[in-house]
XYZ file of C-alpha atoms in Angstrom:
678
model
C 6.111 12.452 43.452
C 9.059 14.288 41.879
C 11.766 12.090 40.370
C 15.363 13.186 40.846
C 17.140 14.224 37.593
C 19.764 11.476 37.991
C 17.104 8.804 38.384
C 15.044 10.133 35.476
C 18.117 10.321 33.222
C 18.948 6.700 34.033
C 15.360 5.651 33.267
C 15.382 7.510 29.955
C 18.731 6.016 28.910
C 17.414 2.514 29.622
C 14.159 3.135 27.710
C 15.869 4.732 24.726
C 18.460 1.969 24.451
C 15.716 -0.632 24.664
C 13.576 0.973 21.965
C 16.578 1.777 19.758
C 17.590 -1.886 19.845
C 14.061 -2.914 18.817
C 14.036 -0.326 16.011
C 17.547 -0.499 14.554
C 18.541 -4.102 15.254
C 15.370 -6.183 15.416
C 13.188 -4.015 13.129
C 10.315 -4.543 15.569
C 9.572 -1.177 17.212
C 7.043 -0.869 20.009
C 6.877 2.938 19.935
C 6.133 5.376 17.089
C 8.940 7.781 16.137
C 7.128 10.692 17.774
C 7.081 8.959 21.177
C 10.792 8.093 20.885
C 11.615 11.700 19.959
C 9.815 12.945 23.083
C 11.925 10.711 25.340
C 15.113 11.685 23.492
C 14.345 15.409 23.828
C 13.615 14.992 27.541
C 16.997 13.328 28.106
C 18.773 16.037 26.097
C 17.124 18.696 28.260
C 18.199 16.987 31.499
C 21.805 16.615 30.303
C 21.903 20.255 29.180
C 20.714 21.399 32.627
C 22.876 18.884 34.548
C 26.094 18.311 32.535
C 27.424 16.090 35.335
C 24.783 13.501 34.394
C 26.107 13.178 30.843
C 27.634 9.699 30.367
C 29.669 8.265 27.468
C 27.004 5.605 26.865
C 24.111 8.069 26.667
C 21.977 7.704 23.521
C 22.582 11.416 22.910
C 26.324 10.804 22.487
C 26.390 8.214 19.775
C 24.470 6.701 16.875
C 22.653 3.692 18.298
C 22.690 0.287 16.634
C 24.530 -3.007 16.476
C 25.583 -5.626 13.978
C 22.987 -8.368 13.645
C 24.488 -11.829 14.067
C 24.590 -13.733 10.793
C 25.802 -10.752 8.719
C 29.458 -9.867 8.213
C 30.599 -6.678 10.015
C 31.890 -3.806 7.866
C 34.013 -1.016 9.344
C 33.044 2.294 7.738
C 35.994 4.236 6.320
C 34.073 7.420 7.175
C 31.583 7.158 10.079
C 27.870 7.269 9.180
C 26.593 9.902 11.605
C 23.014 11.062 12.082
C 21.802 14.667 12.045
C 19.982 16.826 14.580
C 16.181 16.469 14.616
C 14.111 19.636 14.819
C 10.762 18.511 16.245
C 9.132 21.957 16.051
C 6.975 21.240 13.007
C 6.087 24.914 12.505
C 8.169 27.463 10.578
C 9.909 28.099 13.890
C 11.972 24.958 13.278
C 13.509 26.443 10.139
C 14.016 29.807 11.841
C 15.853 28.196 14.761
C 18.238 26.326 12.434
C 19.006 29.396 10.320
C 19.639 31.442 13.461
C 22.113 28.817 14.772
C 23.986 28.649 11.472
C 24.285 32.425 11.172
C 25.438 32.695 14.772
C 28.104 29.977 14.294
C 29.337 31.701 11.123
C 29.417 35.097 12.846
C 26.953 36.657 10.392
C 24.989 39.798 11.173
C 21.647 41.042 9.889
C 23.524 43.064 7.297
C 25.051 39.913 5.761
C 23.256 38.174 2.854
C 21.114 35.057 3.455
C 22.792 31.651 3.658
C 22.139 29.304 0.725
C 20.769 25.920 1.817
C 20.160 22.654 0.008
C 16.696 21.422 1.027
C 15.638 17.852 0.277
C 13.199 15.187 1.480
C 13.839 13.137 4.610
C 13.037 9.605 3.480
C 11.680 7.086 5.990
C 13.807 4.055 5.181
C 17.105 2.341 5.964
C 20.401 4.241 5.613
C 22.823 2.530 3.234
C 26.475 2.963 2.179
C 27.344 1.839 -1.371
C 31.054 1.464 -2.150
C 32.116 1.747 -5.787
C 35.683 1.016 -6.853
C 36.631 2.063 -10.374
C 32.915 2.505 -11.016
C 31.860 -1.024 -9.973
C 29.683 -1.750 -6.924
C 31.816 -3.858 -4.601
C 30.061 -3.520 -1.267
C 26.855 -2.333 0.391
C 26.640 -1.868 4.143
C 24.010 -0.705 6.634
C 24.667 2.130 9.080
C 24.900 -0.203 12.101
C 26.287 1.790 15.042
C 27.737 4.435 12.738
C 31.244 2.988 12.973
C 30.497 -0.611 11.992
C 27.658 -1.791 9.801
C 26.524 -5.021 8.162
C 27.476 -6.354 4.728
C 24.290 -6.642 2.643
C 25.874 -6.484 -0.809
C 24.075 -9.455 -2.333
C 20.717 -8.174 -1.121
C 21.308 -4.663 -2.439
C 22.201 -6.097 -5.830
C 18.539 -7.145 -6.143
C 17.391 -3.492 -6.087
C 16.961 -2.521 -9.699
C 17.443 1.222 -9.103
C 20.997 0.750 -7.844
C 23.528 0.597 -10.725
C 26.090 -2.177 -10.574
C 28.420 0.042 -12.619
C 28.484 3.837 -12.632
C 28.208 5.831 -15.817
C 31.001 7.990 -17.163
C 34.480 8.509 -15.724
C 34.021 7.253 -12.162
C 36.473 7.919 -9.277
C 38.846 5.254 -7.963
C 36.705 5.035 -4.814
C 33.263 6.525 -4.349
C 31.110 5.706 -1.347
C 27.525 6.825 -1.932
C 25.135 7.190 0.946
C 21.390 7.069 0.666
C 18.160 5.432 1.759
C 16.596 2.088 0.914
C 12.816 2.421 1.095
C 9.551 0.890 -0.097
C 6.809 2.693 -2.001
C 3.413 2.912 -0.315
C 1.531 1.181 -3.143
C 4.029 -1.698 -3.161
C 3.709 -1.969 0.615
C -0.104 -2.109 0.457
C -0.012 -4.752 -2.294
C 2.473 -6.792 -0.275
C 0.280 -6.679 2.828
C -2.828 -7.534 0.827
C -1.054 -10.629 -0.520
C -0.011 -11.540 3.020
C -3.620 -11.229 4.231
C -4.935 -13.366 1.369
C -2.437 -16.072 2.314
C -3.267 -15.786 6.002
C 0.313 -14.755 6.744
C 1.776 -12.038 8.981
C 1.362 -8.496 7.687
C 4.001 -5.794 8.010
C 3.799 -2.739 10.240
C 5.040 -0.016 7.881
C 7.160 0.433 4.745
C 10.290 1.441 6.696
C 10.423 -1.690 8.851
C 9.539 -3.880 5.885
C 12.416 -2.459 3.840
C 14.830 -2.796 6.765
C 13.783 -6.365 7.468
C 14.064 -7.322 3.817
C 17.537 -5.860 3.292
C 18.894 -7.846 6.246
C 17.590 -11.218 5.121
C 20.290 -13.855 4.831
C 18.762 -15.180 1.592
C 18.832 -12.718 -1.376
C 16.054 -14.736 -3.032
C 13.691 -13.562 -0.284
C 14.836 -9.958 -0.720
C 13.962 -10.159 -4.403
C 10.315 -10.715 -3.411
C 10.198 -7.311 -1.692
C 9.923 -4.300 -4.050
C 12.696 -2.066 -2.650
C 13.866 1.314 -3.947
C 16.820 3.639 -3.287
C 17.689 7.355 -3.310
C 21.219 8.747 -2.958
C 21.867 11.881 -0.871
C 25.489 11.982 0.296
C 29.060 10.670 0.379
C 31.339 8.494 2.470
C 34.956 7.857 1.465
C 36.120 9.370 -1.841
C 39.422 8.868 -3.683
C 40.407 10.400 -7.011
C 37.550 12.839 -7.455
C 37.208 16.581 -7.089
C 33.999 16.794 -5.079
C 31.681 19.602 -6.266
C 31.783 22.779 -4.209
C 28.113 22.626 -3.212
C 25.758 19.943 -1.950
C 23.358 20.680 -4.804
C 26.207 20.205 -7.263
C 27.125 16.932 -5.556
C 23.589 15.548 -6.032
C 23.653 16.560 -9.687
C 26.979 14.757 -10.084
C 25.637 11.596 -8.439
C 22.658 11.663 -10.801
C 25.066 11.976 -13.739
C 26.795 8.783 -12.540
C 23.448 7.009 -12.979
C 22.482 6.958 -9.316
C 18.836 7.630 -8.370
C 18.518 11.110 -6.820
C 15.118 12.491 -5.860
C 13.995 15.498 -7.879
C 12.083 17.201 -5.047
C 15.009 19.366 -3.874
C 15.867 23.047 -4.082
C 18.583 25.530 -3.231
C 16.814 27.808 -0.778
C 17.984 31.344 -0.136
C 17.803 31.966 3.596
C 15.138 31.057 6.109
C 12.248 32.160 3.861
C 13.320 29.661 1.225
C 13.449 26.873 3.829
C 9.979 27.696 5.132
C 8.503 27.848 1.628
C 9.938 24.440 0.692
C 8.846 22.857 3.985
C 5.292 24.119 3.476
C 5.176 23.188 -0.202
C 6.227 19.601 0.513
C 3.809 19.396 3.454
C 1.004 20.150 0.987
C 2.292 17.412 -1.349
C 3.263 14.901 1.340
C 0.149 12.745 1.029
C 0.498 12.601 -2.770
C 4.097 11.327 -2.682
C 4.482 7.626 -3.542
C 6.679 7.018 -0.479
C 6.831 8.041 3.182
C 8.757 11.061 4.379
C 8.811 12.375 7.932
C 10.338 15.763 7.257
C 12.772 17.886 5.243
C 16.571 17.908 5.539
C 18.279 21.300 5.402
C 22.011 21.449 4.649
C 24.261 24.438 4.219
C 24.867 24.272 0.481
C 28.516 25.421 0.452
C 30.953 22.639 1.371
C 33.479 25.275 2.419
C 30.952 26.644 4.948
C 30.132 23.087 6.060
C 33.815 22.595 6.949
C 33.879 25.863 8.876
C 30.812 24.839 10.898
C 32.138 21.338 11.634
C 30.531 18.773 13.959
C 29.179 18.393 17.462
C 29.709 15.051 19.241
C 27.356 13.058 17.036
C 25.921 15.484 14.499
C 27.035 18.027 11.871
C 26.303 21.657 12.759
C 25.493 22.413 9.127
C 22.448 20.121 8.757
C 19.121 19.477 10.452
C 16.037 17.304 9.916
C 12.901 19.451 10.174
C 10.068 17.071 11.054
C 6.426 16.956 10.004
C 3.583 15.824 12.296
C 4.120 12.152 13.164
C 2.389 9.497 11.063
C 2.240 7.089 13.989
C 0.804 7.841 17.415
C -0.450 5.985 20.490
C -4.077 6.141 21.623
C -6.776 3.983 23.241
C -9.040 1.543 21.402
C -12.510 2.400 22.756
C -14.732 0.063 20.721
C -14.923 -2.035 17.548
C -17.688 -1.582 14.960
C -18.290 -3.418 11.691
C -18.513 -1.612 8.345
C -20.066 -3.172 5.226
C -18.343 -2.167 1.997
C -19.687 -1.695 -1.523
C -18.848 -5.316 -2.402
C -20.270 -6.776 0.811
C -16.973 -7.210 2.624
C -17.269 -6.735 6.386
C -14.409 -4.744 7.928
C -13.889 -4.293 11.673
C -13.298 -0.605 12.432
C -11.570 0.698 15.549
C -13.272 3.571 17.372
C -10.464 5.525 19.009
C -9.792 8.154 21.573
C -9.089 11.025 19.159
C -5.429 11.467 18.264
C -3.552 13.890 15.967
C -1.543 11.821 13.491
C -0.207 12.504 10.008
C -1.478 16.090 10.092
C -5.108 15.319 10.939
C -7.289 14.238 13.858
C -8.154 10.526 13.679
C -10.977 8.817 15.586
C -11.477 5.713 13.397
C -9.009 3.224 11.928
C -9.303 -0.027 9.997
C -8.502 -3.389 11.591
C -8.684 -5.145 8.168
C -10.151 -8.475 9.314
C -10.636 -10.584 12.426
C -7.591 -12.761 11.700
C -5.374 -9.687 11.456
C -6.698 -8.576 14.848
C -5.849 -11.963 16.352
C -2.271 -11.803 15.044
C -1.792 -8.312 16.462
C -3.426 -9.257 19.763
C -5.625 -6.159 19.743
C -8.604 -5.920 22.109
C -10.943 -3.183 23.312
C -9.310 -1.004 25.963
C -5.746 -1.541 24.687
C -3.219 1.199 24.040
C -2.640 0.881 20.299
C -0.358 2.380 17.645
C -2.210 4.197 14.863
C -0.598 4.854 11.504
C -1.738 7.277 8.831
C 0.412 7.727 5.723
C -0.599 9.540 2.564
C -4.186 8.973 1.517
C -4.158 5.458 2.970
C -6.966 4.815 5.480
C -5.621 5.044 9.060
C -4.927 1.594 10.491
C -4.185 -0.036 13.823
C -0.705 -1.530 13.419
C -0.390 -3.101 16.851
C -0.824 -2.760 20.586
C 1.611 -1.250 23.061
C 2.818 -4.166 25.229
C 1.570 -4.202 28.796
C -0.685 -5.998 31.259
C -4.447 -5.651 30.877
C -6.282 -4.607 34.025
C -8.841 -7.377 33.526
C -9.849 -10.085 31.055
C -11.149 -8.787 27.730
C -12.683 -11.310 25.274
C -11.595 -11.492 21.649
C -13.816 -9.653 19.178
C -16.031 -11.891 17.021
C -17.561 -11.058 13.653
C -21.393 -10.924 13.581
C -23.364 -13.802 12.079
C -25.835 -11.418 10.425
C -25.062 -8.354 8.310
C -25.392 -5.231 10.502
C -27.025 -3.402 7.569
C -29.521 -5.878 6.067
C -29.468 -8.855 8.488
C -28.529 -11.318 5.724
C -26.287 -14.231 6.641
C -22.573 -13.425 6.962
C -20.378 -15.999 5.236
C -16.669 -16.701 4.899
C -15.279 -18.745 2.048
C -13.328 -21.812 3.062
C -9.723 -20.792 3.627
C -10.521 -17.117 3.058
C -9.750 -14.202 5.346
C -12.782 -12.004 4.700
C -16.334 -12.189 6.019
C -19.023 -11.047 3.577
C -22.691 -10.154 3.568
C -24.640 -12.615 1.393
C -27.384 -10.022 0.817
C -25.853 -9.033 -2.530
C -28.540 -7.334 -4.612
C -30.640 -6.596 -1.490
C -28.155 -5.061 0.968
C -28.359 -1.220 1.044
C -24.600 -0.962 1.680
C -23.972 -2.702 -1.644
C -26.720 -0.869 -3.553
C -24.556 1.395 -5.741
C -22.037 -1.312 -6.600
C -24.858 -3.775 -7.336
C -26.545 -1.330 -9.720
C -23.349 -0.456 -11.558
C -22.498 -4.132 -12.005
C -26.083 -4.936 -13.072
C -26.021 -2.190 -15.718
C -22.546 -3.091 -17.031
C -21.871 -3.723 -20.699
C -21.234 -7.436 -20.142
C -24.240 -7.790 -17.852
C -27.610 -6.144 -18.651
C -25.901 -3.536 -20.860
C -27.993 -0.521 -19.785
C -26.304 2.283 -21.705
C -26.094 5.612 -19.872
C -26.527 4.189 -16.368
C -23.066 5.114 -15.078
C -21.409 6.145 -11.810
C -22.757 9.700 -11.552
C -26.348 8.786 -12.389
C -26.388 5.825 -9.980
C -24.927 8.111 -7.306
C -27.794 10.582 -7.783
C -30.501 7.913 -7.902
C -29.353 6.196 -4.706
C -28.417 9.300 -2.696
C -31.771 10.945 -3.483
C -33.650 7.778 -2.523
C -35.226 7.522 -5.972
C -34.107 3.922 -6.551
C -33.749 1.603 -3.551
C -33.246 -1.711 -5.347
C -32.545 -3.199 -8.788
C -36.252 -3.663 -9.667
C -36.752 0.040 -8.926
C -34.684 0.882 -12.012
C -37.519 -0.376 -14.225
C -39.980 2.027 -12.589
C -38.012 5.079 -13.721
C -39.826 7.427 -16.089
C -38.610 10.215 -18.330
C -40.008 12.966 -16.072
C -38.288 11.627 -12.951
C -34.952 11.249 -14.723
C -35.151 14.633 -16.480
C -35.545 16.331 -13.087
C -32.042 15.235 -12.063
C -28.972 17.473 -12.335
C -27.482 17.728 -15.825
C -30.100 15.399 -17.305
C -31.934 16.598 -20.436
C -35.223 15.063 -21.547
C -33.547 13.414 -24.558
C -30.916 11.770 -22.328
C -33.649 10.651 -19.938
C -35.575 9.065 -22.809
C -32.434 7.244 -23.977
C -31.998 5.688 -20.528
C -35.656 4.617 -20.366
C -35.234 3.033 -23.824
C -32.029 1.286 -22.689
C -33.836 -0.106 -19.644
C -36.627 -1.444 -21.833
C -34.128 -2.995 -24.244
C -32.325 -4.727 -21.365
C -35.417 -6.729 -20.393
C -34.521 -9.598 -22.735
C -31.008 -10.690 -21.693
C -29.528 -14.105 -22.202
C -29.688 -16.299 -19.115
C -25.909 -16.097 -18.809
C -25.921 -12.292 -18.818
C -28.719 -12.178 -16.254
C -26.908 -14.566 -13.902
C -23.708 -12.552 -14.248
C -25.592 -9.291 -13.606
C -26.730 -10.464 -10.156
C -23.170 -10.083 -8.869
C -23.041 -13.496 -7.192
C -19.684 -13.881 -5.457
C -17.240 -15.998 -7.537
C -19.568 -16.049 -10.578
C -17.852 -14.402 -13.526
C -18.914 -14.397 -17.154
C -17.465 -17.821 -17.897
C -19.126 -19.467 -14.902
C -22.438 -17.762 -15.722
C -22.269 -19.201 -19.249
C -21.502 -22.672 -17.874
C -24.480 -22.446 -15.511
C -26.760 -21.350 -18.356
C -25.545 -24.183 -20.612
C -25.896 -26.815 -17.918
C -29.254 -25.913 -16.400
C -30.975 -24.096 -19.275
C -33.451 -22.150 -17.095
C -33.222 -19.633 -14.268
C -35.486 -21.676 -11.996
C -33.210 -24.721 -12.217
C -30.162 -22.625 -11.283
C -31.941 -21.037 -8.321
C -33.124 -24.377 -6.899
C -29.968 -26.403 -7.599
C -28.301 -28.185 -4.690
C -24.582 -27.903 -4.020
C -24.128 -31.419 -5.430
C -25.935 -30.471 -8.641
C -23.898 -27.280 -8.978
C -20.680 -29.281 -8.667
C -21.627 -31.148 -11.862
C -21.166 -27.910 -13.847
C -17.782 -27.480 -15.600
C -15.632 -24.758 -13.983
C -17.631 -24.926 -10.716
C -15.762 -26.144 -7.642
C -16.781 -26.393 -3.973
C -16.224 -22.687 -3.184
C -18.159 -21.444 -6.225
C -20.955 -23.962 -5.672
C -21.314 -22.907 -2.026
C -21.379 -19.232 -3.034
C -24.161 -19.757 -5.599
C -26.215 -21.910 -3.247
C -25.838 -19.415 -0.375
C -26.902 -16.523 -2.617
C -30.174 -18.155 -3.664
C -30.782 -19.468 -0.138
C -31.270 -15.873 1.043
C -34.974 -14.941 0.861
C -34.055 -11.293 0.218
C -32.083 -12.195 -2.912
C -34.842 -14.454 -4.237
C -37.341 -11.660 -3.659
C -35.235 -9.225 -5.717
C -35.010 -11.737 -8.591
C -38.776 -12.299 -8.491
C -39.386 -8.529 -8.533
C -37.124 -8.178 -11.583
C -39.153 -10.848 -13.376
C -42.362 -9.101 -12.359
C -40.959 -5.848 -13.815
C -40.746 -7.540 -17.214
C -37.171 -8.856 -17.234
C -37.302 -12.201 -19.064
C -33.971 -14.069 -19.361
C -33.824 -16.206 -22.489
C -33.560 -19.893 -21.756
C -30.355 -21.555 -22.913
C -30.599 -24.199 -25.653
C -29.976 -27.623 -24.181
C -28.158 -28.896 -27.235
C -25.423 -26.283 -26.655
C -23.731 -28.782 -24.373
C -23.034 -31.017 -27.407
C -20.997 -28.408 -29.288
C -17.252 -29.073 -29.604
C -15.354 -27.059 -26.975
C -11.615 -27.432 -27.697
C -10.524 -25.117 -24.862
C -12.564 -26.749 -22.105
C -10.514 -26.714 -18.906
C -7.874 -24.403 -20.387
C -6.895 -21.005 -18.912
C -5.619 -18.316 -21.278
C -4.169 -14.865 -20.706
C -4.448 -12.030 -23.255
C -1.728 -9.366 -23.477
C -0.891 -6.663 -25.991
C -2.879 -5.650 -29.077
C -3.985 -8.353 -31.535
C -4.053 -7.589 -35.315
C -7.778 -8.097 -35.980
C -9.489 -9.139 -32.740
C -10.361 -6.761 -29.930
C -9.781 -7.938 -26.355
C -13.534 -8.506 -25.874
C -13.870 -10.423 -29.143
C -10.950 -12.690 -28.309
C -12.338 -13.331 -24.822
C -15.774 -14.163 -26.201
C -14.296 -16.680 -28.687
C -12.224 -18.333 -25.956
C -15.200 -18.627 -23.617
C -17.448 -20.008 -26.368
C -14.806 -22.694 -26.892
C -14.988 -23.568 -23.192
C -11.848 -21.715 -22.096
C -11.345 -19.298 -19.247
C -9.602 -15.918 -19.552
C -7.449 -14.837 -16.612
C -5.826 -11.479 -15.909
C -2.557 -12.895 -14.573
C 0.007 -15.495 -15.622
C 0.784 -18.463 -13.377
C 2.034 -22.041 -13.694
C -1.594 -23.057 -14.234
C -1.907 -20.874 -17.356
C -2.350 -23.001 -20.493
C -1.516 -20.340 -23.109
C -0.603 -16.665 -23.286
C -1.957 -14.932 -26.389
C 0.415 -12.050 -27.135
C -0.026 -9.142 -29.508
C 1.976 -5.965 -30.142
C 3.417 -4.140 -27.119
C 2.940 -7.158 -24.863
C 4.515 -6.346 -21.498
C 5.294 -8.058 -18.220
C 2.773 -10.874 -18.762
C 4.753 -12.048 -21.790
C 8.004 -11.915 -19.813
C 6.468 -13.908 -16.961
C 5.101 -16.507 -19.388
C 8.568 -17.071 -20.831
C 10.071 -17.277 -17.352
C 7.505 -19.925 -16.317
C 7.727 -21.839 -19.597
C 4.087 -21.153 -20.524
C 3.238 -21.577 -24.210
C 2.974 -18.233 -26.057
C 0.798 -17.870 -29.160
C -0.090 -15.008 -31.485
C -3.566 -14.356 -32.928
C -3.020 -16.923 -35.660
C -2.127 -19.499 -33.024
C -5.301 -18.684 -31.102
C -7.408 -19.102 -34.223
C -5.708 -22.434 -34.881
C -6.717 -23.582 -31.404
C -10.259 -22.412 -31.971
C -10.265 -24.024 -35.413
C -10.100 -27.434 -33.764
C -13.819 -27.008 -33.234
C -14.362 -27.437 -36.967
C -11.839 -30.261 -37.359
């Protein structure tokens, strides 16, 4: 059934206004940008064909947005307008823009090429910074283009934005740019949210936008936001440079952050070359971009070209393939990672997103799926940005045709059939097969051979990769069956190197009990805990047969660690691997029982090492601390007892001072350790 143009235009206006409100005002979009652009282009086409259907409230006639209640409105001295979007992601997009500019300027083929400023199109939140006599006095969002929201106190928390400009600043200088979040910061933020069992964020753009509009600046400070400047608003008392490229250089000289990936392109060929060059680098950038912005470089030519209703004629945003798309969730599988973590994986109806065809995407964990309300058969939004694994960020709202049950994690590992466990309060399900599970084979071998474990010199990443991929070694005990001839037959392995590895394997057969326990890779059992287990029980057999109650008697072992150890040795597969290692000649040395009576001045204390100590290496200092009963942590918290700081100590030292944690040098550490002889 054909829909009349008037009816379709009305439908599109309603949809676009609805989705624009979700995107700009509530920061909770239901559609990817690519889907919105399709609707917008369809409405533009209808209005171009039927001018009588053009209405003053059409989304094509104004910049959409509104002031969020709770923030003070700010009237922009110079409107913050958007620019035309060129959705043809091929070189044809650049060619079309250049042709329009040359036509508007009345240029012929005989005239020289137009010079353009080409820069990245950041995927963030547009911001207007107002400086008066060089001092930041106000920051405001775009809002509806005429009126934005005052977010000055929040913007002050962004370290990149100077509170005072450098040099001889104008009386008034309004700088326009983009607040954004780096991909790595976004991933770390979401990982922290998952660990806490809290809501994760959809993408860096929405996270940055939501953070900047918080009413409490203290919350904004917890979000790692960044900023790039790219234009001007109101200016008083300054001779603006004659070119856009010169303007960006001037802003950088004032101390404002300006992205370095920008060029002055000569004609359409220069635009195409830059667009293609940045497309090749797009995945390697630390932040999201969705295209390139082309601007006529000469400000005099910009003034001649002027504006259309809502957009300048002298600029365009040339898009790249969308990084978010909608597709159907066909099924959910479970993948077992190198460390035993089970991850639900979405099997998708293939979709082209972020420049590649995607048929699988991560769902992170079952709790994340519950929060997003995702079930098999749903229309879902897929996001792929940079080299990050594609993920399902949510479902497209709508009624399901019939009841679909929630997905449940398996009780047995899909690879080795070992019991699947989840730590109390944790988000992740894990295979308890450890040293037996084929999915964890490479990681288990590398950990087993590590310097602080069995210390098998020469058994590194590349060799383990070859041994496992070729099916030469299928389990840890298989390492001790390796001979010189078999090793020497591998790529880039000489007979002398092969002999060295065989010798290292033989040497490793007499580890301390603590090293052997640590080498098994038991979840939650680090070096310190392994040493405590060895001290307390003395023999391997006693550790393997200990009950949870007996394990809880060991210093540094709580309920979660005790359950993890007990579960590991309750798996017949794991016990079998240990027995095979013993049969291969591995003989852990029993721990002396009287070791428990030695003075341990740091028992129950947590220390953090940072910087370079005068005489002790990091490993030596850690060993001394652990022998004295202490625990070494990699991060500073309120629970940290001491921070041991050497030369070039960095952020850990700063955090210790901020939290009031005691800071000692090497001499102070030795004084603590010296209490053992007191």
